[in-house]
C-alpha cells in the first residue's frame, strides 16, 4: 500500500476514527485504525466491538493495499508532522514508512487479518434528520444517562419513531429527559435503546449543520448512522423492559412559574459552592408571588438569593438536588423556562409543550 | 470589618494572594487569606511559611477590622458572583456575610490571631530590574530546577549580583542553565539561593511590563520582591556549598553549528513520540557539513530527519537525552542558536556570549 495525503485530511479522518478506538484493552488490534485503499478510496475503519466507524479520507492511492496501525501512535505522529503532504508506504507485511518533508518514521504495524470489520446493516427501517437536530437532542438528554449504571437500561437512550415523530428518552432513578422532534416524512413505528456512550461519541463527530442530513437505520441489534463520508454502527441495548414514559407524565399542577434560565442556573451554581463532594444537601425553593427564594445551609455556611418570577397558582416550598436542576438549565436554549409543581413530594415538570419534558423528583425531608 | 469592592478588584487580589496559600496542610490557617482593613487600605496577605504575599486591593472601607477566610472558598464564591459591587461584612468574630446583588453568603471565618504575618525584611542589599527581565530570566532557567530533588541545592536558583551584573544559575545533575543580565546601576556583591517553587509563583504574578520595575531586597534568610501594590517574601536555601559555575565553563570546542531553533525543537518533539514513558532512549546527532541528521531507534519504531545547519570545525556524532535539548529550545527567543561541541563524551554548550549559557551532558553509550 502506498498513499499520498495532506496532513489536514489525515487528521480529519483520524479524529473521526479515534472515537471507536479502545483506550484500555488487552487486544492490541482494537487499538488500531485499519487503513484500507483497495476499492479506489482511502477508508479508515475502527471498531471497539460496541461502536464501529468507517470514514473516507481524501488522498491519492499509488498502490492498493491495507494496513492496521496503532491509532494513538499514528495520530501523534501525523499531528507533529509539518503541515504538508504525507506519504504512507507499507514497505512489507508488518512495517509502514511515514514520510513528510525531511522526516521519516518507520513504524511496526499489526496483522490486517486480525481486524474485525463493521457488521453489514440491513437498510429497512430508516429515518432522516439534520445533523443539527441529532446533535441537539443528544446534548439535551445525555446528561440523564449514567454510563456506569449496573442496570443496562439506564445506560442508554430510547429512540422511538412513530410516523413523523421521533421521541428520545433518557432517565436515571430521579429524573427523566424527553425530547420530541417532528420529522419531515412519515416513517414506520419502531424503537431502539442506543448506548449513551455511542451517542456521546457520535455527537462529537457530527459537525451539526442544519442543512446536512443524517440517515439512521434501525435493526434488531444495531443502529447505523450515515452522514457525509462517515458511517457509524452501534450495538443496541435490549429494550423490552423499558419504562413507558407516557405513564409518568401528568398535566396536573398547582403552581406554575416562569423564570429566567440563566439566573436560576447561576444562582444554583453559587449555592453548590457550599456543598462538599459526596455531601447530599438539597437547595430549597420558596415560591412566592413575584419571586422565588433559593437557600442552602451546610456546615461550610449558608446562602440565600431571590430571583424574580411570574407565578400562577399557590405558594410552595420544595427542595431539590441542585445538580438535577442545573443539568437541565445548562442544555435548554430558551431564555425563560416554565416549571410546574404539584406538591413538595411530587416531581416537578420543566416543559415546553411540543419540544421537551424534564421530570425531576424532589428531595423529601 | 465592612468593605465594598468591585468583583474584578477582589479577583485580582485573590489571584495574587492564592499563590502563597497552602493546598495540602493540616493547619487550616495556612489555607486562609487575611483580609486586613486597619490602616486605611485593604490588604490581602497569605503565608505558607515558605512564601508570603501581601497585596493591596481597591475598595471602600466602611468599618476597619480584619478577618481570616478560607482562600479556596472565598475565591470560588467571588468568582461565581455577578460582575458587580461586593460587600464583605464581618458580622461577628467568626462569621462573614458576603453580598452581591440578590445573593447573600454566610461563611465561617478563622481566628485572625492564628495568622502568621510576613517577616520584616531589612532593606540594605537591593537591586532593581524590570518585571519583563525578571520574568524572562526565570522562564529561561527554571526548567533545570527539580523541586522534588533531595539535594536542596538543586531545588533553587542562584541569584548572584556583582556590580552591575546579575547572574542566575539553575542546574541538575546533567545540565546547567545560566542567564546574565546587565543592571542599570552598580550594586554590591551578594548571592542567594531562592527556592524554584517561589520563583515559579512569583513569575505567575508578574505582569511582565518592560517599564514596570521590581525591587529585590536580599538578606541572609529571605528575599523580598516589591512590585506594583504587591510584596512577596521567600525563604532562602543555604547556598554555601553551591557549585562554582565559572569553573564548569570552557571556551574550547572542535565543532560549532548554527541551527534554526524551531526546526530542531520540532524534530526532537517528533522523535520523542517513539519513546515510552520511563524509557531512556537518546536521540543521535550526526553533524555533517551542511546538515545535521537526527535519528532515534526504539522498540516502537525508528525515525530520522535532517536539518540544514552551518558548521565550523570537524564532523561529529553525539547523542543526548532529547528532553534536555528541547527544554532549552523552548525557552530561547533567538531564531538561530549556536551549539558548541568538543567530543562525544564532553558536554555541549548552547550559548550567546553575553546573555545565556546552557551546558548539557551527552549520553555516553
XYZ file of C-alpha atoms in Angstrom:
730
model
C 0.000 0.000 0.000
C 1.263 3.452 -0.918
C -0.672 6.673 -0.296
C -0.133 10.414 -0.525
C -2.440 12.591 1.615
C -2.408 16.103 3.000
C -1.727 16.211 6.739
C -5.027 18.042 7.422
C -7.068 15.347 5.643
C -5.355 12.613 7.626
C -6.038 14.487 10.875
C -9.705 14.825 9.972
C -10.016 11.087 9.308
C -8.046 10.190 12.438
C -10.198 12.454 14.643
C -13.316 10.617 13.468
C -11.919 7.083 13.572
C -10.335 7.596 17.031
C -13.825 7.742 18.576
C -14.214 3.970 18.177
C -10.689 3.001 19.230
C -10.404 1.234 22.584
C -8.228 3.065 25.063
C -7.779 0.223 27.526
C -7.776 -3.254 26.138
C -5.654 -6.363 26.125
C -6.421 -6.929 22.413
C -3.976 -4.651 20.641
C -5.908 -4.900 17.351
C -8.771 -2.920 18.984
C -6.285 -0.066 19.445
C -5.728 0.124 15.688
C -7.107 2.044 12.761
C -7.427 -0.017 9.597
C -6.259 1.983 6.591
C -7.819 0.379 3.545
C -7.001 1.510 -0.005
C -8.425 -1.376 -2.000
C -11.502 -0.060 -3.802
C -10.253 3.211 -5.220
C -10.896 5.120 -1.963
C -8.885 5.532 1.213
C -11.000 4.280 4.086
C -10.186 4.496 7.818
C -12.051 1.934 9.950
C -12.070 1.468 13.703
C -14.115 -0.951 15.780
C -14.148 -1.495 19.515
C -16.904 -4.154 19.208
C -19.508 -1.791 20.688
C -19.031 1.058 18.217
C -17.654 0.850 14.677
C -16.686 3.780 12.473
C -15.779 3.981 8.793
C -14.775 7.239 7.112
C -13.279 8.207 3.771
C -10.095 10.273 3.569
C -9.002 12.410 0.618
C -5.720 11.428 -0.994
C -4.014 9.637 -3.829
C -3.558 5.864 -3.953
C -0.241 4.991 -5.619
C -0.541 1.314 -4.769
C -3.578 -0.538 -3.320
C -3.441 -2.417 -0.023
C -4.319 -2.145 3.638
C -2.576 -1.853 7.000
C -3.653 -1.883 10.653
C -1.754 0.741 12.637
C -1.751 1.709 16.310
C -4.233 4.604 16.369
C -2.665 6.629 19.176
C 0.867 6.479 17.757
C -0.371 7.183 14.219
C -2.389 10.150 15.472
C 0.541 11.579 17.447
C 2.994 11.214 14.566
C 0.692 12.818 11.989
C -0.143 15.690 14.365
C 3.534 16.508 14.915
C 4.487 16.480 11.232
C 4.826 19.745 9.281
C 1.606 20.934 7.551
C 2.373 19.319 4.226
C 1.991 16.241 2.053
C 2.410 12.926 3.904
C 3.426 9.674 2.214
C 2.399 6.389 3.824
C 4.183 3.366 2.430
C 3.575 -0.175 3.730
C 7.034 -1.480 2.922
C 6.372 -5.071 3.998
C 3.731 -7.035 5.886
C 4.333 -5.502 9.288
C 6.058 -2.192 8.645
C 4.986 1.246 7.463
C 7.145 4.173 6.417
C 5.608 7.609 7.047
C 7.382 10.482 5.307
C 6.827 14.235 5.381
C 9.418 16.781 4.213
C 12.715 15.626 5.804
C 11.128 13.440 8.500
C 10.911 9.671 8.107
C 9.175 7.347 10.582
C 9.428 3.561 10.428
C 6.581 2.013 12.429
C 5.545 -1.570 13.164
C 2.012 -2.411 12.011
C -0.421 -5.157 13.073
C -1.838 -8.007 11.048
C -4.812 -6.868 8.924
C -6.342 -10.362 9.228
C -6.990 -9.834 12.949
C -9.110 -6.731 12.335
C -12.873 -7.067 12.823
C -14.793 -5.162 10.163
C -18.089 -3.429 10.911
C -21.227 -5.588 10.603
C -23.386 -5.235 7.469
C -26.616 -3.404 8.391
C -29.973 -4.054 6.685
C -31.441 -0.791 5.475
C -35.172 -1.364 6.056
C -36.139 0.958 8.896
C -34.782 4.420 8.210
C -35.295 7.983 9.348
C -33.609 11.160 8.153
C -32.818 14.046 10.488
C -30.468 17.005 10.255
C -27.034 16.823 11.922
C -28.096 19.878 13.904
C -31.221 18.237 15.346
C -29.478 14.967 16.173
C -26.635 16.771 17.952
C -29.156 18.901 19.865
C -31.367 16.026 21.066
C -28.318 14.135 22.273
C -26.940 17.188 24.092
C -30.286 17.919 25.723
C -30.842 14.408 27.104
C -27.491 12.658 27.531
C -26.797 14.145 30.994
C -29.511 11.874 32.459
C -27.640 8.767 31.273
C -25.228 7.172 33.701
C -22.797 5.043 31.690
C -21.579 3.312 34.843
C -25.083 2.232 35.949
C -25.448 -1.523 36.565
C -28.986 -1.580 35.221
C -28.168 -1.576 31.487
C -31.483 0.105 30.594
C -30.281 3.269 32.357
C -27.063 3.381 30.291
C -28.912 4.019 27.015
C -31.273 6.427 25.317
C -34.542 5.297 23.794
C -35.051 6.420 20.180
C -38.731 5.882 19.396
C -40.198 6.619 15.967
C -43.971 6.934 15.474
C -44.867 8.150 11.996
C -43.333 11.600 11.696
C -42.416 11.830 15.406
C -39.066 10.991 16.971
C -39.018 10.787 20.758
C -35.719 10.476 22.613
C -35.832 9.433 26.297
C -33.057 9.207 28.879
C -33.540 8.609 32.567
C -31.992 7.668 35.846
C -33.645 6.892 39.170
C -34.506 10.519 39.937
C -35.207 12.237 36.621
C -36.361 11.814 33.056
C -35.361 13.788 29.968
C -37.643 13.625 26.914
C -37.108 15.385 23.583
C -39.662 15.311 20.768
C -38.718 16.112 17.201
C -41.022 16.356 14.228
C -39.562 14.533 11.214
C -40.006 15.743 7.638
C -41.585 12.477 6.429
C -43.812 9.684 7.755
C -41.877 6.599 8.806
C -42.993 3.362 10.495
C -43.169 2.615 14.215
C -40.018 1.284 15.840
C -37.883 1.837 18.895
C -34.346 1.013 19.934
C -32.186 1.626 23.009
C -28.802 3.101 21.996
C -25.850 3.089 24.438
C -25.226 6.612 25.824
C -21.505 6.131 25.237
C -22.103 5.600 21.495
C -24.316 8.694 21.300
C -21.681 10.745 23.081
C -19.053 9.736 20.526
C -21.390 10.281 17.543
C -22.287 13.697 18.870
C -18.588 14.647 18.904
C -18.177 13.655 15.239
C -21.311 15.451 13.999
C -20.453 18.879 12.622
C -24.053 19.878 13.384
C -25.033 21.618 10.141
C -28.736 22.445 9.739
C -28.593 21.523 6.037
C -26.613 18.282 6.465
C -28.679 15.139 6.833
C -28.037 12.020 8.873
C -29.681 8.777 7.753
C -30.327 6.486 10.708
C -31.049 2.795 10.038
C -32.539 0.622 12.773
C -32.214 -3.179 13.011
C -32.848 -5.532 15.932
C -29.269 -5.458 17.173
C -27.635 -2.417 15.606
C -28.194 1.157 14.592
C -26.314 2.748 11.690
C -25.734 6.487 11.325
C -24.694 7.677 7.869
C -23.602 11.270 7.320
C -21.112 12.903 4.958
C -18.320 10.401 4.222
C -18.793 8.652 7.570
C -20.707 5.589 8.794
C -21.111 4.763 12.473
C -22.586 1.477 13.721
C -23.503 0.944 17.368
C -24.700 -2.160 19.155
C -28.081 -1.778 20.861
C -29.242 -2.498 24.401
C -32.164 -4.915 24.935
C -35.159 -2.559 25.364
C -38.138 -4.824 26.050
C -38.441 -3.737 29.688
C -38.053 -0.027 29.010
C -40.260 2.288 31.049
C -43.371 3.711 29.459
C -42.551 7.369 29.819
C -46.076 8.429 28.782
C -47.414 6.928 32.012
C -45.081 9.090 34.071
C -46.301 12.330 32.587
C -49.096 14.257 34.275
C -50.591 17.552 33.177
C -51.938 18.477 36.639
C -50.188 21.161 38.629
C -50.941 23.525 41.476
C -48.106 26.024 40.819
C -46.515 27.160 37.593
C -43.593 29.579 37.429
C -41.725 31.237 34.572
C -38.110 32.030 35.397
C -35.001 33.281 33.631
C -32.949 30.184 32.865
C -29.526 31.787 33.335
C -30.443 33.463 36.616
C -31.648 30.145 38.017
C -28.574 28.283 36.727
C -26.103 30.860 38.073
C -27.854 31.008 41.439
C -27.788 27.219 41.898
C -24.190 27.185 40.682
C -23.288 29.596 43.508
C -25.263 27.582 46.059
C -23.379 24.384 45.226
C -20.102 26.020 46.313
C -21.213 25.284 49.868
C -21.616 21.554 49.224
C -18.563 19.376 49.726
C -18.224 16.460 47.363
C -20.229 13.448 48.476
C -22.425 15.593 50.715
C -26.100 15.446 49.708
C -27.503 18.827 50.620
C -30.660 19.973 48.836
C -31.367 23.509 47.675
C -34.681 24.931 48.922
C -37.085 26.747 46.612
C -39.555 29.087 48.329
C -42.028 30.219 45.698
C -43.870 33.480 46.381
C -45.933 35.762 44.131
C -43.218 37.625 42.254
C -40.021 35.955 43.372
C -38.519 32.624 44.300
C -36.049 32.413 47.199
C -33.303 29.832 46.892
C -31.466 28.840 50.029
C -28.955 26.270 51.138
C -27.440 25.534 54.516
C -24.377 23.339 55.041
C -21.611 23.076 57.606
C -19.484 25.380 55.410
C -22.015 28.196 55.577
C -25.338 29.318 54.214
C -26.505 31.178 51.130
C -29.751 32.684 50.002
C -30.817 34.595 46.946
C -34.108 35.672 45.392
C -34.932 35.540 41.684
C -37.873 37.365 40.050
C -40.518 35.016 38.634
C -44.032 35.170 37.268
C -46.354 32.718 39.001
C -49.720 31.001 38.539
C -51.310 29.073 41.418
C -50.362 28.667 45.051
C -47.160 29.393 47.024
C -44.884 26.402 47.512
C -41.789 25.206 49.383
C -39.922 22.353 47.752
C -36.304 21.157 47.689
C -34.152 19.536 45.006
C -30.754 18.033 44.392
C -29.183 21.170 42.863
C -27.301 19.176 40.208
C -30.538 17.847 38.731
C -31.937 21.334 38.119
C -28.687 22.851 36.889
C -28.061 19.999 34.401
C -31.347 20.886 32.698
C -30.841 24.667 32.734
C -27.479 24.218 31.048
C -28.871 22.406 27.994
C -32.004 24.468 27.314
C -31.973 27.141 24.609
C -34.962 29.225 25.781
C -34.239 32.315 27.827
C -37.299 31.755 30.032
C -38.415 28.318 31.199
C -41.682 27.130 32.724
C -41.641 24.873 35.768
C -44.768 23.057 37.043
C -45.167 21.863 40.646
C -47.913 19.772 42.281
C -46.788 19.384 45.882
C -43.460 19.185 47.781
C -43.366 15.382 47.465
C -44.276 15.122 43.789
C -41.950 15.533 40.811
C -41.703 18.880 39.058
C -42.015 19.236 35.286
C -39.857 21.561 33.238
C -41.509 21.587 29.860
C -42.220 23.263 26.582
C -45.302 21.518 25.226
C -44.028 20.273 21.859
C -40.322 20.055 22.299
C -39.122 18.825 25.702
C -40.246 17.489 29.074
C -37.917 17.067 32.034
C -39.239 15.387 35.180
C -37.293 15.746 38.436
C -38.064 14.142 41.792
C -37.781 16.489 44.785
C -35.796 15.745 47.932
C -38.310 14.809 50.603
C -37.118 15.701 54.119
C -14.892 44.988 59.344
C -17.068 46.189 56.488
C -15.847 46.639 52.894
C -17.267 47.422 49.489
C -15.171 46.315 46.494
C -15.749 45.627 42.819
C -15.726 41.905 41.997
C -12.874 42.354 39.477
C -10.639 44.035 42.077
C -11.273 41.237 44.566
C -10.460 38.624 41.905
C -7.199 40.402 41.108
C -6.161 40.403 44.768
C -7.259 36.806 45.278
C -5.308 35.593 42.216
C -2.141 37.110 43.665
C -2.644 36.032 47.281
C -3.627 32.465 46.303
C -0.050 31.811 45.152
C 1.112 31.592 48.768
C -1.830 29.599 50.111
C -1.073 26.010 51.083
C -3.096 23.463 49.175
C -2.419 20.487 51.405
C -1.898 21.181 55.063
C -3.224 20.129 58.412
C -3.043 23.744 59.651
C -6.229 25.304 58.338
C -4.938 28.852 58.979
C -2.356 28.298 56.180
C -5.298 27.809 53.795
C -6.568 31.303 54.585
C -6.234 34.768 53.156
C -6.034 37.502 55.785
C -8.155 40.472 54.791
C -6.872 43.454 56.727
C -8.561 46.863 56.598
C -6.912 48.567 59.542
C -4.608 51.223 58.135
C -6.833 52.895 55.559
C -6.048 50.306 52.884
C -7.467 46.874 52.135
C -4.625 44.372 52.278
C -4.762 40.658 51.361
C -2.000 38.588 52.984
C -1.177 34.911 52.581
C 1.713 32.960 54.034
C 2.560 29.287 53.697
C 5.741 29.736 55.802
C 7.966 29.345 52.709
C 6.402 32.115 50.646
C 4.480 35.147 51.918
C 2.469 37.572 49.788
C 0.885 40.913 50.609
C -1.141 42.887 48.064
C -3.411 45.915 48.173
C -6.960 45.750 46.836
C -9.036 48.723 45.671
C -12.245 49.323 47.592
C -14.003 51.328 50.264
C -13.584 50.644 53.978
C -16.865 51.319 55.800
C -15.556 49.890 59.071
C -11.971 48.865 59.943
C -11.072 45.348 61.015
C -9.621 42.088 59.751
C -10.730 38.540 59.043
C -9.021 35.273 58.038
C -11.068 33.442 55.430
C -10.611 30.103 53.667
C -8.906 31.149 50.424
C -10.343 28.470 48.137
C -13.942 29.003 49.263
C -13.572 32.793 49.169
C -12.096 32.597 45.677
C -14.855 30.310 44.398
C -17.638 32.435 45.857
C -16.301 35.722 44.481
C -15.715 34.165 41.043
C -19.311 32.941 40.808
C -20.895 36.252 41.865
C -22.329 38.634 39.258
C -19.845 41.256 37.922
C -20.816 43.946 40.359
C -20.148 45.557 43.736
C -19.447 43.074 46.538
C -19.988 43.845 50.243
C -17.951 41.948 52.814
C -19.219 42.294 56.333
C -17.603 40.564 59.318
C -20.749 40.277 61.393
C -19.088 38.754 64.433
C -15.761 37.201 65.396
C -16.068 34.087 63.278
C -18.591 34.909 60.562
C -18.580 36.923 57.376
C -21.500 37.965 55.210
C -20.700 38.351 51.501
C -23.377 40.150 49.478
C -23.693 40.898 45.769
C -26.962 41.902 44.088
C -29.549 39.416 45.440
C -27.044 36.795 46.607
C -26.040 36.515 50.270
C -23.404 34.122 51.603
C -22.793 33.488 55.297
C -19.355 31.958 55.794
C -17.408 30.835 58.855
C -14.055 32.582 59.277
C -10.910 31.629 61.204
C -9.279 33.367 64.129
C -7.085 36.287 62.970
C -4.777 35.698 65.975
C -3.593 32.386 64.497
C -2.381 34.050 61.290
C 1.387 34.365 60.782
C 2.284 37.714 59.217
C 5.173 38.078 56.790
C 8.614 38.695 58.324
C 10.020 42.255 58.306
C 12.850 42.456 55.756
C 15.895 44.730 56.135
C 16.322 46.830 53.019
C 20.128 47.028 52.740
C 21.036 44.946 49.689
C 18.835 45.927 46.792
C 18.716 45.607 43.031
C 16.139 46.950 40.570
C 15.162 45.069 37.440
C 12.185 45.294 35.079
C 9.259 42.885 35.510
C 9.945 41.792 31.953
C 13.571 40.829 32.616
C 12.807 39.037 35.872
C 10.019 37.008 34.284
C 12.290 36.166 31.336
C 15.284 35.000 33.392
C 13.025 32.795 35.497
C 11.351 31.293 32.418
C 14.699 30.641 30.733
C 16.283 28.811 33.663
C 13.551 27.297 35.854
C 13.204 24.108 33.771
C 16.574 22.922 35.103
C 15.290 23.052 38.702
C 13.788 19.882 40.116
C 11.582 20.852 43.067
C 11.410 17.234 44.232
C 15.210 16.794 44.353
C 16.541 15.594 47.743
C 19.683 17.670 47.448
C 18.214 21.063 48.446
C 20.812 22.983 46.429
C 19.282 21.601 43.227
C 15.785 22.858 44.187
C 16.805 26.520 43.981
C 18.184 29.135 41.615
C 21.283 31.141 42.440
C 20.843 34.913 42.093
C 24.341 36.415 42.106
C 24.942 40.161 41.913
C 28.389 41.572 41.013
C 28.319 45.300 40.476
C 26.003 45.879 37.552
C 25.762 42.180 36.642
C 23.040 39.747 37.717
C 23.743 36.080 37.045
C 21.008 33.486 37.546
C 22.027 29.811 37.678
C 19.923 26.656 37.813
C 21.183 23.123 37.456
C 20.535 19.477 37.910
C 22.895 16.540 37.563
C 23.016 16.670 33.763
C 22.689 20.312 32.747
C 23.241 23.905 33.761
C 21.278 26.989 32.765
C 22.923 30.399 33.199
C 21.399 33.782 32.378
C 23.338 37.058 32.622
C 21.572 40.391 32.840
C 23.173 43.812 32.858
C 21.634 46.027 35.552
C 21.123 49.768 35.136
C 23.149 50.676 38.231
C 26.154 49.414 40.181
C 25.214 47.384 43.259
C 27.343 45.440 45.745
C 28.374 41.794 45.579
C 25.969 39.259 47.069
C 24.369 35.946 46.237
C 21.366 33.997 47.452
C 19.733 30.676 46.558
C 15.980 31.130 46.011
C 13.605 28.116 46.011
C 12.456 27.299 42.460
C 8.902 26.920 43.745
C 8.906 30.527 44.986
C 10.271 31.793 41.657
C 7.605 29.853 39.786
C 4.852 31.521 41.822
C 6.404 34.999 41.538
C 6.728 34.559 37.805
C 2.975 33.858 37.580
C 2.140 37.079 39.445
C 4.490 39.327 37.423
C 2.622 41.066 34.612
C 5.974 41.347 32.828
C 5.899 45.001 31.719
C 9.168 46.392 30.320
C 8.552 49.720 32.080
C 7.493 48.255 35.448
C 10.274 47.810 37.980
C 10.759 45.149 40.622
C 12.862 45.988 43.673
C 14.558 42.894 45.070
C 15.967 43.016 48.623
C 18.403 40.349 49.798
C 19.016 39.348 53.432
C 20.685 36.278 54.893
C 17.493 34.285 55.213
C 14.951 35.968 52.966
C 14.461 37.705 49.670
C 11.759 40.349 49.168
C 10.283 41.244 45.770
C 8.368 44.539 45.626
C 6.401 45.460 42.511
C 3.204 47.438 41.946
C 0.990 47.050 45.037
C 2.466 43.634 45.852
C 5.217 42.345 48.145
C 6.470 38.763 48.023
C 8.865 37.307 50.598
C 10.537 33.938 50.118
C 12.731 31.947 52.453
C 16.191 31.157 51.080
C 18.128 27.917 50.742
C 21.562 27.622 52.371
C 23.984 28.320 49.490
C 27.479 27.954 50.939
C 28.190 24.742 49.011
C 26.856 25.993 45.693
C 28.804 24.970 42.602
C 31.159 27.465 41.028
C 29.590 27.614 37.601
C 32.537 29.609 36.172
C 34.763 26.562 36.622
C 32.390 24.443 34.533
C 32.555 26.747 31.547
C 35.081 26.111 28.809
C 35.566 28.104 25.623
C 37.273 25.287 23.712
C 35.375 23.464 21.016
C 36.052 21.356 17.962
C 32.675 21.790 16.250
C 30.289 24.735 16.190
C 26.924 24.656 14.454
C 24.216 27.269 13.868
C 20.734 25.801 13.583
C 17.140 27.013 13.350
C 15.737 26.698 16.865
C 12.189 25.758 15.855
C 13.302 23.142 13.336
C 15.458 21.483 15.968
C 12.717 21.654 18.612
C 10.007 20.276 16.287
C 12.256 17.496 15.063
C 13.153 16.345 18.584
C 9.495 16.674 19.565
C 8.600 14.213 16.791
C 11.421 11.861 17.761
C 10.200 11.637 21.355
C 6.896 10.143 20.146
C 8.776 6.878 19.828
C 9.892 6.890 23.472
C 7.572 5.305 26.006
C 7.466 6.942 29.409
C 10.292 5.780 31.659
C 12.304 4.536 28.687
C 15.684 6.302 28.372
C 16.409 6.382 24.661
C 18.840 9.027 23.397
C 18.483 10.949 20.148
C 21.568 10.779 17.885
C 23.023 13.881 16.237
C 25.177 13.221 13.162
C 26.797 16.520 12.229
C 27.947 16.892 8.613
C 28.998 19.926 6.586
C 25.612 21.460 5.731
C 23.135 19.333 7.656
C 22.625 17.501 10.904
C 20.848 14.123 10.880
C 18.758 13.315 13.924
C 17.805 9.712 14.493
C 16.188 7.599 17.162
C 15.534 3.895 17.360
C 13.208 2.284 19.915
C 11.117 -0.856 20.079
C 8.130 1.189 18.783
C 9.943 2.137 15.582
C 12.616 4.412 14.200
C 12.729 7.953 12.918
C 15.281 10.072 11.140
C 15.303 13.573 9.816
C 17.911 16.005 8.543
C 18.051 19.712 9.362
C 20.147 22.280 7.466
C 22.965 23.812 9.540
C 26.038 25.930 9.065
C 29.139 24.363 10.593
C 32.665 25.264 11.697
C 35.157 22.527 12.603
C 35.015 18.748 12.324
C 32.163 16.264 11.779
C 30.751 14.711 14.941
C 28.399 12.006 16.217
C 26.952 12.613 19.676
C 23.762 11.632 21.497
C 21.574 13.401 24.046
C 18.548 12.943 26.247
C 16.049 14.629 23.885
C 14.211 16.358 26.743
C 17.352 18.262 27.763
C 17.768 19.807 24.312
C 14.095 20.527 23.748
C 13.687 22.223 27.163
C 16.311 24.774 26.097
C 14.970 25.326 22.563
C 11.538 26.077 24.019
C 12.721 28.986 26.190
C 15.103 30.723 23.790
C 13.970 33.794 21.858
C 16.565 33.757 19.035
C 15.565 32.213 15.742
C 19.012 30.703 15.225
C 21.097 29.210 18.034
C 24.773 28.270 18.217
C 25.807 24.915 19.698
C 29.431 24.094 20.562
C 30.766 20.524 20.812
C 34.181 19.202 21.917
C 33.867 15.419 21.670
C 31.085 12.801 22.036
C 31.793 12.406 25.764
C 32.044 16.076 26.690
C 29.164 18.465 27.408
C 27.832 20.693 24.646
C 27.360 24.446 25.127
C 24.395 26.338 23.768
C 25.348 29.953 24.201
C 25.040 33.551 23.210
C 28.146 35.238 24.615
C 26.581 37.933 26.797
C 23.160 36.610 27.606
C 22.915 32.869 28.227
C 24.927 29.652 28.540
C 23.346 26.214 28.685
C 25.565 23.193 29.330
C 24.215 19.698 28.602
C 25.939 16.372 29.222
C 25.694 13.880 26.341
C 24.544 10.283 26.703
C 27.661 8.131 26.523
C 26.954 4.662 25.101
